[in-house]
PDB file of N, CA and C in Angstrom:
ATOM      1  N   UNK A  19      17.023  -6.063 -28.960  1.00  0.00           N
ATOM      2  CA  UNK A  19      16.999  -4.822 -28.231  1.00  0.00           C
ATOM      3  C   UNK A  19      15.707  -4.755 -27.418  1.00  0.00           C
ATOM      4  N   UNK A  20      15.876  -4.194 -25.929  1.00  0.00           N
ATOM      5  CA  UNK A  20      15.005  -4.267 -25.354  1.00  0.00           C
ATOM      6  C   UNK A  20      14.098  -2.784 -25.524  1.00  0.00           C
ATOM      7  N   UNK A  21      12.848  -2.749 -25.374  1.00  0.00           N
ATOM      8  CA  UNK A  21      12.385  -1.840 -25.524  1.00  0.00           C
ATOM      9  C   UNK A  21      10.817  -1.401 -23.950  1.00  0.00           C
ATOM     10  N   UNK A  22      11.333  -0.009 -23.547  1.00  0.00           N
ATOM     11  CA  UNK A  22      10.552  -0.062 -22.674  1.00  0.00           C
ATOM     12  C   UNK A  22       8.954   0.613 -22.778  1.00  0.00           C
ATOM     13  N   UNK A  23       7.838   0.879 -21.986  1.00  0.00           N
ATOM     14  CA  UNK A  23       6.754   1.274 -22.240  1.00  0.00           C
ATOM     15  C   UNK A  23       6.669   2.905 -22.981  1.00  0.00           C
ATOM     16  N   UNK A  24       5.679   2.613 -23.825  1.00  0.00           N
ATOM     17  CA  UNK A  24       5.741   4.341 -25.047  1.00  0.00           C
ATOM     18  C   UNK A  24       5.887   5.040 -23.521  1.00  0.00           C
ATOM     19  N   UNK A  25       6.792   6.146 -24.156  1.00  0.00           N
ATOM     20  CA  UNK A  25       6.308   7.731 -22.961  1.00  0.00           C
ATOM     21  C   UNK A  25       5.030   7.719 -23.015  1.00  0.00           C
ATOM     22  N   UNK A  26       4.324   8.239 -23.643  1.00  0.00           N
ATOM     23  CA  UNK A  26       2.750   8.699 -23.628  1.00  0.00           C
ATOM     24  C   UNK A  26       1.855   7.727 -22.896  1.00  0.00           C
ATOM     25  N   UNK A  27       2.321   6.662 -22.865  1.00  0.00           N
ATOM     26  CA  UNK A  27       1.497   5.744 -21.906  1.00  0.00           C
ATOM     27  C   UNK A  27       1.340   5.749 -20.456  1.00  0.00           C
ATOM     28  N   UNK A  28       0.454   6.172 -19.735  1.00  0.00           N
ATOM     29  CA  UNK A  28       0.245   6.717 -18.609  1.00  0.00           C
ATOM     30  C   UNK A  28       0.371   5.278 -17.559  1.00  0.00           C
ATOM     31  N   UNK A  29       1.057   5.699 -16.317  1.00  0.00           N
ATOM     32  CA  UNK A  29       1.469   4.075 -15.507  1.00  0.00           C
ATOM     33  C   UNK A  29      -0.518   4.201 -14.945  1.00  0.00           C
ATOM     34  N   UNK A  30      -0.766   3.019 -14.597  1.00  0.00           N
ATOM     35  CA  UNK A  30      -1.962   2.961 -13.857  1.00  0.00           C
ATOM     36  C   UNK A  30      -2.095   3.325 -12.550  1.00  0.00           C
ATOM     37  N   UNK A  31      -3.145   3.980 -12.613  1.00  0.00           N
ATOM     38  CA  UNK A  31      -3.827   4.990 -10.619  1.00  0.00           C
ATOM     39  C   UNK A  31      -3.696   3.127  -9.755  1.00  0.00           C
ATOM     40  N   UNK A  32      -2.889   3.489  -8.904  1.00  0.00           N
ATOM     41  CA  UNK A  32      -3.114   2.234  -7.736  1.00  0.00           C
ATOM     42  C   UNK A  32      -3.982   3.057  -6.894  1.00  0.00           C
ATOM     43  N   UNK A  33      -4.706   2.545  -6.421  1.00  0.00           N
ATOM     44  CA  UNK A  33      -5.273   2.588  -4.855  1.00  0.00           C
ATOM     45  C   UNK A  33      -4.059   2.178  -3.827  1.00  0.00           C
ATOM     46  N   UNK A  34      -3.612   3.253  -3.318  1.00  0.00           N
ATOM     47  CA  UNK A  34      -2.578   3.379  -2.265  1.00  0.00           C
ATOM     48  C   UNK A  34      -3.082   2.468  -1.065  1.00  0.00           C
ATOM     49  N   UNK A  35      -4.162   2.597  -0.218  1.00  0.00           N
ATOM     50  CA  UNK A  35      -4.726   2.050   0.480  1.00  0.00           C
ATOM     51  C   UNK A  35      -4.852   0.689   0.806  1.00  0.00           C
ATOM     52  N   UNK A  36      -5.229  -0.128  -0.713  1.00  0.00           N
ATOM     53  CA  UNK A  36      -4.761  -1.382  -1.150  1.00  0.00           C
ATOM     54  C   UNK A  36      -3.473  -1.564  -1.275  1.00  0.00           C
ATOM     55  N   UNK A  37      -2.555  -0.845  -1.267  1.00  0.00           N
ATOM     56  CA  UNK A  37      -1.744  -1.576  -1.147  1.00  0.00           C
ATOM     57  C   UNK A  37      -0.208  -1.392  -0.429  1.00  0.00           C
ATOM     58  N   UNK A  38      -1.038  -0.757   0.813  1.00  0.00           N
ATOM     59  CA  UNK A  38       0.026  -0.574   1.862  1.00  0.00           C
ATOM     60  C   UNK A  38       0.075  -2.446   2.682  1.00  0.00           C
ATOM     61  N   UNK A  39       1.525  -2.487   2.872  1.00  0.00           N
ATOM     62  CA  UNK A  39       1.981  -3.610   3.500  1.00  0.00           C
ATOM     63  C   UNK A  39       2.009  -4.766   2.579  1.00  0.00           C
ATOM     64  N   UNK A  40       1.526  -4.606   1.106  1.00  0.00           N
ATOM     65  CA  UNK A  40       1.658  -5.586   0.487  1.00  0.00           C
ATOM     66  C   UNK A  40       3.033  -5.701  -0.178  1.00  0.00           C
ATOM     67  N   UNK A  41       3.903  -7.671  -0.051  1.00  0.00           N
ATOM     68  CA  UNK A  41       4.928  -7.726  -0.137  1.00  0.00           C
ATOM     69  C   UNK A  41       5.366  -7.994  -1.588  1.00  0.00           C
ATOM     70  N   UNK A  42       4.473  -7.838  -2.699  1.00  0.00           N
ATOM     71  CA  UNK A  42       4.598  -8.561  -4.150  1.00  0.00           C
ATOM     72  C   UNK A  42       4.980  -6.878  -4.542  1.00  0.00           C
ATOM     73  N   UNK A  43       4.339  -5.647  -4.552  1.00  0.00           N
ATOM     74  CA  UNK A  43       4.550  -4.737  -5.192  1.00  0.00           C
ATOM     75  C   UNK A  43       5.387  -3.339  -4.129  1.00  0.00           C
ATOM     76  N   UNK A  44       5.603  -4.131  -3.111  1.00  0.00           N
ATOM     77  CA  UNK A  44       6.210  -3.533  -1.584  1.00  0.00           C
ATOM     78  C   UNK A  44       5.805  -1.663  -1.542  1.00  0.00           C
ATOM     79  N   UNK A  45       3.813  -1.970  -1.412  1.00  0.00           N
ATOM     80  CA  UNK A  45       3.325  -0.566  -0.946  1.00  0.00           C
ATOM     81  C   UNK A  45       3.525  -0.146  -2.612  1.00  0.00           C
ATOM     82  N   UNK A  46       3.735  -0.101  -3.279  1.00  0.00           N
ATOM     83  CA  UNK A  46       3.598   0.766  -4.620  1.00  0.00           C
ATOM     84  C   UNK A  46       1.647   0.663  -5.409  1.00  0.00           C
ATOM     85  N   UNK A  47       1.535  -0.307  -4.918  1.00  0.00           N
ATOM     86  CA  UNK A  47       0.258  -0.642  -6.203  1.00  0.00           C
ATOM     87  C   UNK A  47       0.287  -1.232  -7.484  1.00  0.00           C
ATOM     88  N   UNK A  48       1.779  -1.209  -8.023  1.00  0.00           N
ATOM     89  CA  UNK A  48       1.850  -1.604  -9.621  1.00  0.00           C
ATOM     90  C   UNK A  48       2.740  -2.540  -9.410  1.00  0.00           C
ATOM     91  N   UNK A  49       3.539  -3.163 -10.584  1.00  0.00           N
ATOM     92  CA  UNK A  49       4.510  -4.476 -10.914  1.00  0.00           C
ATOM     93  C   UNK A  49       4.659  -3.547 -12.162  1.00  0.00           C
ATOM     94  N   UNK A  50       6.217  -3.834 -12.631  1.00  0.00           N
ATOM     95  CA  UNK A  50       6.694  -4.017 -14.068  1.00  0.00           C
ATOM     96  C   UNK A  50       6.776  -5.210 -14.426  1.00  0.00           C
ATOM     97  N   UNK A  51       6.362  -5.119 -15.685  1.00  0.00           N
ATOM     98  CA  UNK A  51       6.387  -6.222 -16.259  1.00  0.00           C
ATOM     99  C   UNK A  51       7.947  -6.193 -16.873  1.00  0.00           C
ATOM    100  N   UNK A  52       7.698  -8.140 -17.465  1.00  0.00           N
ATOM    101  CA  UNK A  52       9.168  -8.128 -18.323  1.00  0.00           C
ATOM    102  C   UNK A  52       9.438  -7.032 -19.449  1.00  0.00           C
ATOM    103  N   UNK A  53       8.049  -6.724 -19.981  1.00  0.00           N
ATOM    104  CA  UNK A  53       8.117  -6.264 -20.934  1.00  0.00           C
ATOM    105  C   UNK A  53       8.363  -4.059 -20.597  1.00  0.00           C
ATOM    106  N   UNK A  54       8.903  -4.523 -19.220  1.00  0.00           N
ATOM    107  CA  UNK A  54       8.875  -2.341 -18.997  1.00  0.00           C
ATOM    108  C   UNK A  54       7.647  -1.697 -18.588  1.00  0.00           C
ATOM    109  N   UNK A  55       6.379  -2.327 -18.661  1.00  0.00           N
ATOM    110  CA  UNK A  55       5.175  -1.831 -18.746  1.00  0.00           C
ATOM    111  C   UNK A  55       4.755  -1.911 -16.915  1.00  0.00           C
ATOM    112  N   UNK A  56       4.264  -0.766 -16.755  1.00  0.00           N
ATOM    113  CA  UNK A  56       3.635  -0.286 -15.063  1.00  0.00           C
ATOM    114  C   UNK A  56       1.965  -1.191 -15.240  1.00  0.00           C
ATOM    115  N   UNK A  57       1.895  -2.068 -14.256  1.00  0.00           N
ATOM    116  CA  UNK A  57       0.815  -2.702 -14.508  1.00  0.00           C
ATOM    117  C   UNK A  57       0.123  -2.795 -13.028  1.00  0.00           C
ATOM    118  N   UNK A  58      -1.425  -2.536 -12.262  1.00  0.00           N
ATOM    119  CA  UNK A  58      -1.483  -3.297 -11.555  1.00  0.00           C
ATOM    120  C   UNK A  58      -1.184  -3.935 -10.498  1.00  0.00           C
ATOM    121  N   UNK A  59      -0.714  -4.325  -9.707  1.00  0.00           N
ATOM    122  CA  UNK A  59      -0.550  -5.154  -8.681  1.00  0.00           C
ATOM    123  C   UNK A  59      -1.336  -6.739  -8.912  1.00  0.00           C
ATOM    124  N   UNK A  60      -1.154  -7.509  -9.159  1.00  0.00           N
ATOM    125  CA  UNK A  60      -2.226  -8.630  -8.728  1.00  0.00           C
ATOM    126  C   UNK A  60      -2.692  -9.008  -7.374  1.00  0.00           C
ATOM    127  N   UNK A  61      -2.017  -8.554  -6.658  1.00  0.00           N
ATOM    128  CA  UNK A  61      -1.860  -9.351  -5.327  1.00  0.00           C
ATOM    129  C   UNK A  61      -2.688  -8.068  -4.626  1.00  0.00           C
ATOM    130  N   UNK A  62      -2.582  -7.147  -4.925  1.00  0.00           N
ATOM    131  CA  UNK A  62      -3.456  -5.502  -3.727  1.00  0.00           C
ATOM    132  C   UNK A  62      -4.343  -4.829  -4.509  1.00  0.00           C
ATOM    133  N   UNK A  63      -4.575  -4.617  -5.837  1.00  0.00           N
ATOM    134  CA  UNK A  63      -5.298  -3.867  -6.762  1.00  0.00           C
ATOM    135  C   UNK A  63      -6.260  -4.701  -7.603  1.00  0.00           C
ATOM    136  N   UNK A  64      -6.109  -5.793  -7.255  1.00  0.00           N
ATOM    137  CA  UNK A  64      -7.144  -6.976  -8.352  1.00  0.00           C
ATOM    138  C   UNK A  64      -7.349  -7.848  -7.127  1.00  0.00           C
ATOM    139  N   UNK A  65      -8.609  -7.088  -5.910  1.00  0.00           N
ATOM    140  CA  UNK A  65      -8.622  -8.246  -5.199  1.00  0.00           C
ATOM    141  C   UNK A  65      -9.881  -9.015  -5.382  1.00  0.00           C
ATOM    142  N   UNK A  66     -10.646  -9.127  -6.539  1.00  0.00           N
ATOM    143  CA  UNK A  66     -11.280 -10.371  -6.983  1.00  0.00           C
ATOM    144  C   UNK A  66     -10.564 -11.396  -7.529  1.00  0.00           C
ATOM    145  N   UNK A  67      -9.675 -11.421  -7.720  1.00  0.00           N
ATOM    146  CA  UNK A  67      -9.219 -13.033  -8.133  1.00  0.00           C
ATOM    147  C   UNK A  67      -8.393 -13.571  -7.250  1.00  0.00           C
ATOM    148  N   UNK A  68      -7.611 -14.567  -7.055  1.00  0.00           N
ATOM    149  CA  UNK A  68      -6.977 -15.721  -6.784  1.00  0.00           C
ATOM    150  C   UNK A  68      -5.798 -15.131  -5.887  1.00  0.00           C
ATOM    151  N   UNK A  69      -5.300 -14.155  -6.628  1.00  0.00           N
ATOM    152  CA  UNK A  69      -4.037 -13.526  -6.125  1.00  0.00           C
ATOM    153  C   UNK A  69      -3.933 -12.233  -4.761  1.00  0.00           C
ATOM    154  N   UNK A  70      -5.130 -12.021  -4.720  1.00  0.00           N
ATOM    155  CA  UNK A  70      -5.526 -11.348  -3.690  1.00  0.00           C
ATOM    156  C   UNK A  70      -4.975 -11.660  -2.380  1.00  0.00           C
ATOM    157  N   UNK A  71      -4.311 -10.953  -1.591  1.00  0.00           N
ATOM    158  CA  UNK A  71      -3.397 -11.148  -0.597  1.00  0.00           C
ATOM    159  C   UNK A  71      -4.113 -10.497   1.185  1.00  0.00           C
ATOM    160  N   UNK A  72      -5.188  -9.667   0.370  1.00  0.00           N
ATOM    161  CA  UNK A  72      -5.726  -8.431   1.349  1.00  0.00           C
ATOM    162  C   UNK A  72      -6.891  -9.272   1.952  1.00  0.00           C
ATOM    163  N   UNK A  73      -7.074  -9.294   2.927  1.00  0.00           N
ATOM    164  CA  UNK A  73      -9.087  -9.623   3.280  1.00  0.00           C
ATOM    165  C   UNK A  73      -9.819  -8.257   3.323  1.00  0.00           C
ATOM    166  N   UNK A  74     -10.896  -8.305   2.351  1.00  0.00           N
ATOM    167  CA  UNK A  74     -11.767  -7.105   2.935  1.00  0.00           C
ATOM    168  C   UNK A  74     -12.263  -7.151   4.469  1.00  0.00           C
ATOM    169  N   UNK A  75     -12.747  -5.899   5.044  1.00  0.00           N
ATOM    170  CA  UNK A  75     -12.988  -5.720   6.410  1.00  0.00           C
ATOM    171  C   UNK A  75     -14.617  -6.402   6.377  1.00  0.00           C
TER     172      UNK A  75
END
């Protein structure tokens, strides 16, 4: 049985800004995971690592 993220668990604040035009989370800021869970973006909201899609100005 699949089970999705507790209610009480709050999805994470995206920075909107970051992540307008981006095509991994299309403008939202977050990804679900397999597991149901609101996570993040890697690609617009974590742009110190690898996955970073954005150039700073």
């Amino acid at each position: 049985m699949t089970h999705g993220a507790h209610p009480n668990t709050p999805a994470p604040r995206a920075n909107i800004d970051q992540a307008r035009d981006c095509a991994d989370c299309r403008s939202w800021g977050t990804v679900i995971t397999p597991d149901g869970r609101h996570e993040l973006c890697p690609a617009c909201q974590l742009p110190d690592t690898e996955y970073s899609s954005i150039a700073e100005p």
